[in-house]
Structures are given as C-alpha cells and as structure tokens.
Amino acid sequence: MATTLPTLSITPSNAPAAEDNNNATTAFTFLVTRTGDLSAASSATWSVAGSGSDPANATDFTGGVLPTGTVNFAAGASTATITVNVNGDNGKEANEGFTVTLSNPNGATLGTSSVGTSLNQSASGGYGVTENYYTLASGSGAFTLSYDMYGIPDRADIYVNGTLAVSTNGEVSNTGTLTVPSTFTLKASDIVRVVMTGTNTGTAWDYTVNYQGGVQSLNYITAGTIINDDTQPATALPSLSIAPSNAPAAEGNNNATTPFTFVVTRTGDLSAASSATWSVAGSGSDPANATDFTGGVLPTGTVNFAAGASTATITVNVNGDNGKEANEGFTVTLSNPNGATLGTSSVGTSLNQSASGGYGVTENFYTLAGGGGAFTLSYDMYGIPDRADIYVNGTLAVSTNGEVSNTGTLTVPSTFTLKANDVVRVVMTGTNTGTAWDYTVNYQGGVQSLNYITAGTIVNDDTTTTPTLPSYTVAGTLGNDFFLPSGNNNYLGGGGNDTYIISPYILSGAVTAKITDTEGTNVIQLIDGMTIAASSFFNNAVQLTLSNGAKVQILGASGFSYQVGANASWGDTANSQTYAQFAATLGASVPAAGAAAVSGTANYVVPSNSTSGGIDLSSGTVTATAASETFVYDYKMVNGRATKAGDDVVTITGFSTTNDKLVFNDVGTGTVYTKAQFLALAGVVSADDPFTGTAGIFFDPDAGVSGGVYLTGVRVSDATIETLA
C-alpha cells in the first residue's frame, strides 16, 4: 500500500509586527507545519504578494523585490520557519498587508481543512489586520459573515477572487452581518478572503462564516501585516469620571421618592459606544443603608454611552420618611468599564491639590502612587464651624473631632504606613447653611485623584422647627486678622489692624452677626454686587440688613473705615471712606448722639469699585480699540449735586455697549458708579443726538459748571446710538 504524503500548512509567528525605522530591518516569521508521514524529506516553494486595502509592495522588503524562497523539511522534522525581512522607514502611512503562499510541494501535499458541505466556522482576533482564506467546494447558496466588534470599532471586508465584494465601509462597533451580493456568482474553486482590521489597541472581535455550498479553509496561505509605527499612538480609550448633579438633597417625606442624579462625563475618543457598571454604598459618619433606597436594596446599574455621547446621567432614587435622623452619606462608584477606562487625575509625584465646598457632606478620594511621606490637609472653615475627617483604606486616621472654625491642619499619623495604592478619603461636613470651606492636601509620595467615585448626602428634612444657630464669640489675635462674619457670632477683633468682609455668600439666613473692635485700624468691606435691603445709622453704630435676611451690627462704627465694593480675599480694592461718608454713600447721614436712627436707601446695590486697568478719561478724544475696555470718568459731589472734578469734555469713539464699560468715580468718597447709577444723581443730564450719532452725559449748568461737560461718540455703531437714560 502506497504511503500517504505529509500535509503542509502555514501560520504567522510574529505577524502583524511594526516595521521599525529607516536603515532597520524587521524579521517577520511564519511557521510551516508538516503533519502525517514524516519519514522522508519534503519541501515547497513560497512567495509573498501584497494584500488587503493597503497592500505591501516590493519597496517594503529587503532587496526591493517581493520575496520568494523554498522551505525544506529534513526526514523526521515537523516544522520549519520562513523569514520575510521588511524594510523600516520614517514615513507616516497606513498599515500594509501581504500574504505568504506555499506552492510546488515536493514529497508533500498542500493542506486544506475540509468543513464539509455546509460551513459554520468561527474566527477571532484583535489589533492589526487578520486575513482568512476559504476555497469553495461547490457553487450554491450565500456566503455570510456574522461579526461582533465588542464595542470598539473594527472593519470587515470580504473579497472574492481578489475583488472586493462587500465591506462595512469603515470601522463599526457592536454586531452585524455581511453577505456576498448576488452579483458575485459563487462557484467551485472560488477563493473568498475575509479581512478583519482593528486599528485601536485593546480591540477584540470574532466572526462566524456560513456557506451552504461547502468551503475549505486554505492552510497553505497565511497573512502578515506591516504595522506602521511612525504614526501617532493609537487612539486611547475614553476616560469616565463622575460628579453629583443635585446631591446633597432632601429625602422627602413618607411615600415620596427623591431622585439623586449624578453626571458621568466621558472624555477622549468618543467615536465608539462605552459603558460601565455603578454601585451605591453607604459612607461617612452616618452611612445610608438599603432601607434608604427604593426597593430596599443598595442600587446598582449600568451607565451607557452611545457613540459620540460625552455625558450620561445616573439616577439614584431615595425613599422619604418622617423620622428625625442624621444626614446620611453614600458613594456612587463606577467599575467594569467597557470601551472606556476609569478616570484618574494624575497630580505627579508631589501632590498639592485644593478643593472647596460648603453645606452638606463632600468626599474626595485619592489613591497613592507611591509610599512614604506625610499626607497633610490644611483647611480654612471661614468662621462657620465645619468638620474634617481623613480615612485611609476605610479606617479613620485623623479628625477635627467635631466642628471647628477658622484654619487648621490635619496630618495622617505615622501609625498609618502609607504605601502605593492606598486610598485616602477626605470627608468635609458642613451642617450650617451658608457655610463655606476650602482645603489643600499635600503629599510627597505621589497621588492620583479618583474621578470614578463621587458622594451624595441624604439631607434629613423631617425636623419640625428650624433650629436656632448657635452663637460663638470669635476673638482676634494680636496680629492683623481677616474675618468673614457669619451666623449669630460676635467678633471682638484684637490688637492688630483687622479687616471684616461682609458677603451674602457667607452671612445668610435669619442671623445677626455683631462686630466690636476698638483696637488698631480696622476696615469694613462690602463686596460688590451685594444688595443692602435696609440700613439704620446711629451716632456710633450701624445695622445693615442684607437682601437674604441676614443682619450685621457694627458697634463703635465711627472708629472703622469703610470700603464699598472691596473684597480683600479676591484682591478687590476700593478707596476708604469715613463713617459719615459711608452713611452718605448709602443715602443716609449720621445723627447726633441720642437722636433717632437715620435710614439709608432701600435695596442699595453695592457697585464695583474695581477701576484697575481702566482707561482714565480727562479730555480730548479717546478711541475704543480692544475687545473689552473700561473707561473711568472722575467727578465730585458739591452740595448734593454731581459736578466736574478735573476731567473735561471727552469724546469716546467706537464704544461698544456690548463689550465696553463706562463708569464714574467719585473722587471724594472713592465710590464708583455704573452709568445707570450715575444718571440717577442730582445734577446729571443725558441726551441722544441722532444728527451726529452720539450720546451725551453732561452736568446741569445749575450745578455751577459753566457750559457743562459733554461726552460724545458713545455709540454702538454709526447707525445705532446708545440710550443712556
């Protein structure tokens, strides 16, 4: 009986591979396997040809020709290697494909894998170009490819006898089907080539081909891909981060459900779909539990992003009740990303990162990139007591042990040996409405901020009465202190020169703050934009009522200077006024000792006193040239009327009411008025002149300025003048 010849088949060893750069050669290797009777020697010739949508050509290979050769097997040998040397270059080009085909076998046959009369065969792969060949055993039925790209876009192409028959026409994600169209009449011995292209690192795909006419896989043809490594790095997966939208929020009452929403942001390459699972866990000193949520279980779910979407929303439904309880905390954590990564904000090998907040519970998470060093939190509670806690891997490491005010520092004790991948959680708790805080964390071992964990707080709203805020006595030091009055607190100042900043963002609610400071040179600052609903001036005391209902009382008021529109914490400055000037600014006067209080102008809006960087107007013509400019005109008040204070007739050309600003500076008090506020003063007149296309502001001759001062050329355009009245 004659001996059956062994069979040869070929597969790539290291293809696809990168081509390297100029003057470098990369070896692509292919393994030829011999199966069957190995008792005699065998051989076959092999040849390279370009393939795929971007075929390699002779210049891509050593010697400038498409390689050919012979693969030899000694008696007993089962494998042999073919090496194809590829030239490197520095050019930016597409990845290029080629095939290595066996032919002319000697002492062997070329292998095929028969799949019977009906094909249902699968393949899988990922990054790079993968080619599989099928030869048809007969000519009937449809050739169908069913693919799954697993969320990261890939491309599929089907060729019949070297001609493109059908394609996804670019990269696609998820699942789909390609069918060779009926214009291709399939017949026995036709060669169908399936080409899968994945250009994104981390990609994965699989497919199944189906053909009822019978198909054989060609084991004597295999594919290689020259991956161009001179392009920019492959597109990275997008990053996911999460932040609360409406948390903290009130829980509601019995039978009510309150949705807490969290926005998940996706950054980076948004061309494909992404998803991640999310889960809720209790956190903080009073953690929420399953009974706090709809259904009586801790919520979980999946957040999905369609291709192109940058944000998605997670909704956590919280049960209401009528019980009186502490505010409860919980975290929402992302995990198991698909087509994305979980975001971290790297802060390098040395951390110096800040955060700020106010009412409710705020949690920030940091994962340590290295070990050693001290983790320090420097906080500022701005006068209203708040609490700070630091946890290491879920264990409380250090705390303020209750609510504290002003500034301070917390350091993780040395009993906690910090190491890489430790998670440090900073929890800031503010139980007083109107509170504000900020902090800076410092760590020399390297830290990343975890953007895939965020916190929510279930604020208990079942108390029957609004509690009276506690009253504290806040004493200053012998140095120069800055205070932001808040709550029902009494501020006694100290021996230095102290500054008190009145802000509706800090001083709010049904509270009355009291300031008494008789030592040093002390200043009261009213930030710009705030509204003084009412003011009462006594001989040596004043009470200001803010539009939010809060009050501040200043005792020994004549001993303070007043800066209207200043805010030292933001670097805003203003001219200082005496107590009498301050009263006049608010439309009041200082009464005699023992006399009744004098009320100021209702709903007085503190103007901006920032004239820094403004263009001082004196006389002549000024042209507005920049995109946005502020023009400052000086005036003074005489006998209750506005009049000239050095600046004369000025023309502003090209003034834009959309971008430019015209303000008026009282040289006597340092108060800066907007146009509308200035026009409300006695002695000021405005008029538009349609004949010259100008708008003017001038002083009434009755104010004692002969001829007045006229500002012209204040316009939006040549066709439209500004209405100043």
Coordinates of C-alpha atoms in Angstrom, one line a residue, residues 316-559:
V316 CA -30.5 57.0 42.5
N317 CA -34.0 57.1 44.0
V318 CA -34.1 57.7 47.7
N319 CA -37.1 56.9 50.0
G320 CA -38.6 59.6 52.1
D321 CA -39.6 59.2 55.7
N322 CA -40.9 61.3 58.6
G323 CA -38.2 60.2 61.1
K324 CA -35.8 62.6 62.7
E325 CA -32.3 61.3 61.9
A326 CA -28.8 62.5 60.9
N327 CA -27.9 63.4 57.4
E328 CA -26.8 60.1 55.7
G329 CA -24.0 59.7 53.2
F330 CA -23.4 57.4 50.3
T331 CA -21.0 57.0 47.4
V332 CA -21.6 56.0 43.8
T333 CA -18.7 54.1 42.3
L334 CA -18.0 53.2 38.7
S335 CA -16.5 49.8 37.8
N336 CA -16.1 47.2 35.0
P337 CA -15.7 49.7 32.1
N338 CA -16.4 48.5 28.6
G339 CA -14.8 50.6 25.8
A340 CA -13.5 53.1 28.3
T341 CA -11.2 53.5 31.3
L342 CA -11.9 54.8 34.8
G343 CA -10.6 58.3 35.1
T344 CA -7.9 59.5 37.4
S345 CA -6.4 62.9 37.6
S346 CA -2.7 62.5 38.0
V347 CA -1.0 65.1 40.1
G348 CA 2.5 63.8 39.6
T349 CA 5.0 62.7 42.2
S350 CA 4.2 65.5 44.6
L351 CA 0.6 66.4 45.4
N352 CA -0.6 70.0 46.2
Q353 CA -4.2 69.9 45.3
S354 CA -7.1 72.0 46.5
A355 CA -10.9 71.6 47.0
S356 CA -13.7 73.8 48.2
G357 CA -17.4 73.4 49.2
G358 CA -20.0 74.2 51.8
Y359 CA -23.2 72.8 53.2
G360 CA -23.6 69.0 53.2
V361 CA -21.0 66.2 53.1
T362 CA -18.3 66.3 50.5
E363 CA -16.0 63.3 49.9
N364 CA -12.8 63.3 47.8
F365 CA -10.8 60.2 47.2
Y366 CA -7.0 60.0 46.5
T367 CA -5.1 56.8 45.6
L368 CA -1.4 57.0 46.4
A369 CA 1.0 56.4 43.6
G370 CA 4.0 55.9 45.9
G371 CA 4.7 55.2 49.6
G372 CA 6.3 57.2 52.4
G373 CA 5.9 60.8 53.3
A374 CA 3.1 62.6 55.2
F375 CA -0.4 63.2 54.0
T376 CA -1.4 66.7 55.3
L377 CA -4.7 68.6 55.0
S378 CA -4.7 72.3 55.5
Y379 CA -8.2 73.7 55.9
D380 CA -10.0 77.0 56.2
M381 CA -13.6 77.0 57.6
Y382 CA -14.1 80.8 57.1
G383 CA -15.5 81.3 60.6
I384 CA -18.5 78.9 60.3
P385 CA -17.7 75.6 62.1
D386 CA -17.3 72.6 59.8
R387 CA -15.8 69.1 60.4
A388 CA -12.9 67.4 58.6
D389 CA -12.1 63.6 58.7
I390 CA -9.4 61.6 56.9
Y391 CA -9.7 57.9 56.2
V392 CA -7.0 55.5 55.0
N393 CA -8.4 52.4 53.3
G394 CA -11.7 52.9 55.0
T395 CA -10.2 53.4 58.5
L396 CA -10.5 56.8 60.3
A397 CA -7.0 58.1 60.6
V398 CA -7.4 61.6 61.9
S399 CA -10.2 64.1 62.6
T400 CA -11.0 67.5 63.9
N401 CA -13.2 65.6 66.4
G402 CA -16.2 67.8 65.8
E403 CA -16.9 71.1 64.1
V404 CA -14.2 73.8 64.1
S405 CA -13.9 77.2 62.7
N406 CA -11.1 79.3 61.1
T407 CA -7.9 77.5 59.9
G408 CA -6.0 74.3 60.9
T409 CA -4.1 71.3 59.8
L410 CA -4.6 67.5 59.9
T411 CA -1.8 65.0 59.3
V412 CA -2.2 61.3 58.9
P413 CA -0.3 59.9 61.9
S414 CA 2.8 57.8 61.4
T415 CA 1.0 54.7 62.7
F416 CA -0.5 54.6 59.2
T417 CA 2.4 53.5 57.0
L418 CA 1.3 54.9 53.6
K419 CA 2.1 52.9 50.6
A420 CA 1.3 52.7 46.9
N421 CA -2.3 52.1 46.0
D422 CA -3.6 53.1 49.5
V423 CA -6.9 55.0 49.1
V424 CA -7.1 58.2 51.3
R425 CA -10.6 59.7 51.7
V426 CA -11.1 63.3 52.8
V427 CA -14.6 64.0 54.2
M428 CA -15.7 67.6 54.8
T429 CA -19.0 68.1 56.7
G430 CA -20.9 71.4 56.9
T431 CA -24.1 71.3 58.8
N432 CA -24.7 75.1 58.9
T433 CA -26.5 76.7 55.9
G434 CA -24.3 79.4 54.3
T435 CA -21.1 77.7 55.4
A436 CA -18.1 77.6 53.1
W437 CA -14.7 75.9 53.4
D438 CA -11.7 75.0 51.3
Y439 CA -8.6 72.8 51.8
T440 CA -5.3 71.8 50.3
V441 CA -3.9 68.4 50.5
N442 CA -0.2 67.8 50.3
Y443 CA 1.6 64.5 49.9
Q444 CA 5.2 63.9 48.6
G445 CA 4.7 60.3 47.6
G446 CA 2.6 60.8 44.5
V447 CA -1.2 60.8 44.4
Q448 CA -4.0 60.4 41.9
S449 CA -7.4 61.8 42.5
L450 CA -10.1 59.2 41.9
N451 CA -12.6 60.6 39.4
Y452 CA -14.7 57.4 39.3
I453 CA -16.1 57.8 42.9
T454 CA -18.4 60.6 44.0
A455 CA -20.5 61.2 47.0
G456 CA -24.1 62.1 47.8
T457 CA -25.8 63.1 51.0
I458 CA -29.4 62.4 52.1
V459 CA -30.3 65.6 54.0
N460 CA -32.9 64.8 56.6
D461 CA -35.8 67.3 56.2
D462 CA -38.1 65.9 58.9
T463 CA -37.4 68.4 61.7
T464 CA -40.5 70.3 62.7
T465 CA -38.8 73.6 63.5
T466 CA -35.8 75.5 62.2
P467 CA -33.1 75.2 64.9
T468 CA -31.6 78.4 66.2
L469 CA -28.0 78.6 65.1
P470 CA -25.5 78.7 67.9
S471 CA -23.7 81.9 68.9
Y472 CA -19.9 81.9 69.1
T473 CA -17.5 84.6 70.3
V474 CA -14.8 84.9 67.7
A475 CA -11.7 86.6 69.2
G476 CA -9.0 88.0 67.0
T477 CA -5.2 87.8 67.6
L478 CA -2.6 90.5 68.3
G479 CA -1.8 90.4 64.6
N480 CA -3.7 91.6 61.5
D481 CA -6.8 89.3 61.1
F482 CA -9.3 88.8 58.3
F483 CA -12.9 87.9 59.3
L484 CA -15.9 86.8 57.2
P485 CA -18.7 87.3 59.6
S486 CA -21.3 84.6 59.7
G487 CA -24.1 83.1 61.9
N488 CA -25.1 84.7 65.2
N489 CA -21.4 85.2 66.0
N490 CA -19.8 88.1 68.0
Y491 CA -16.5 89.3 66.5
L492 CA -14.2 91.0 69.0
G493 CA -11.2 91.7 66.8
G494 CA -7.9 92.1 68.5
G495 CA -4.8 94.2 68.8
G496 CA -3.9 94.3 65.1
N497 CA -5.4 96.1 62.0
D498 CA -8.3 93.8 61.2
T499 CA -10.5 93.5 58.0
Y500 CA -14.1 92.4 58.1
I501 CA -15.5 91.2 54.8
I502 CA -19.4 91.3 54.5
S503 CA -20.5 88.8 52.0
P504 CA -24.1 87.4 51.4
Y505 CA -22.5 84.1 50.4
I506 CA -21.1 83.7 54.0
L507 CA -23.6 85.7 56.1
S508 CA -27.1 84.4 55.3
G509 CA -30.3 83.2 56.9
A510 CA -32.1 84.5 60.0
V511 CA -28.9 85.5 61.8
T512 CA -27.3 88.7 63.3
A513 CA -23.6 89.0 63.4
K514 CA -22.0 91.6 65.6
I515 CA -18.7 93.4 65.2
T516 CA -16.9 95.2 68.1
D517 CA -13.3 96.2 67.5
T518 CA -11.7 99.3 69.2
E519 CA -8.0 98.4 68.8
G520 CA -6.0 99.1 65.7
T521 CA -7.0 100.5 62.3
N522 CA -9.9 98.4 61.2
V523 CA -11.8 98.2 57.9
I524 CA -15.3 97.0 56.9
Q525 CA -15.5 95.8 53.3
L526 CA -18.8 95.3 51.4
I527 CA -18.3 93.0 48.4
D528 CA -19.6 94.3 45.0
G529 CA -22.9 93.2 43.7
M530 CA -24.5 92.6 47.1
T531 CA -27.8 94.3 47.9
I532 CA -28.3 96.1 51.2
A533 CA -32.1 95.8 51.7
A534 CA -32.1 98.3 54.6
S535 CA -29.7 100.3 56.8
S536 CA -30.0 102.1 60.1
F537 CA -27.4 104.6 61.1
F538 CA -27.0 105.6 64.7
N539 CA -24.5 108.1 66.1
N540 CA -21.8 105.4 66.6
A541 CA -23.4 102.2 65.4
V542 CA -25.0 100.9 62.2
Q543 CA -27.1 97.9 61.3
L544 CA -27.1 96.6 57.7
T545 CA -29.8 94.2 56.6
L546 CA -28.8 92.1 53.6
S547 CA -31.3 91.0 50.9
N548 CA -31.0 87.4 52.1
G549 CA -32.4 88.4 55.5
A550 CA -29.1 88.3 57.5
K551 CA -28.0 91.3 59.6
V552 CA -24.7 92.7 60.7
Q553 CA -24.3 95.2 63.5
I554 CA -21.2 97.3 63.8
L555 CA -20.6 98.9 67.2
G556 CA -18.2 101.8 67.6
A557 CA -18.9 102.4 63.9
S558 CA -17.1 105.8 63.8
G559 CA -13.8 104.0 64.5

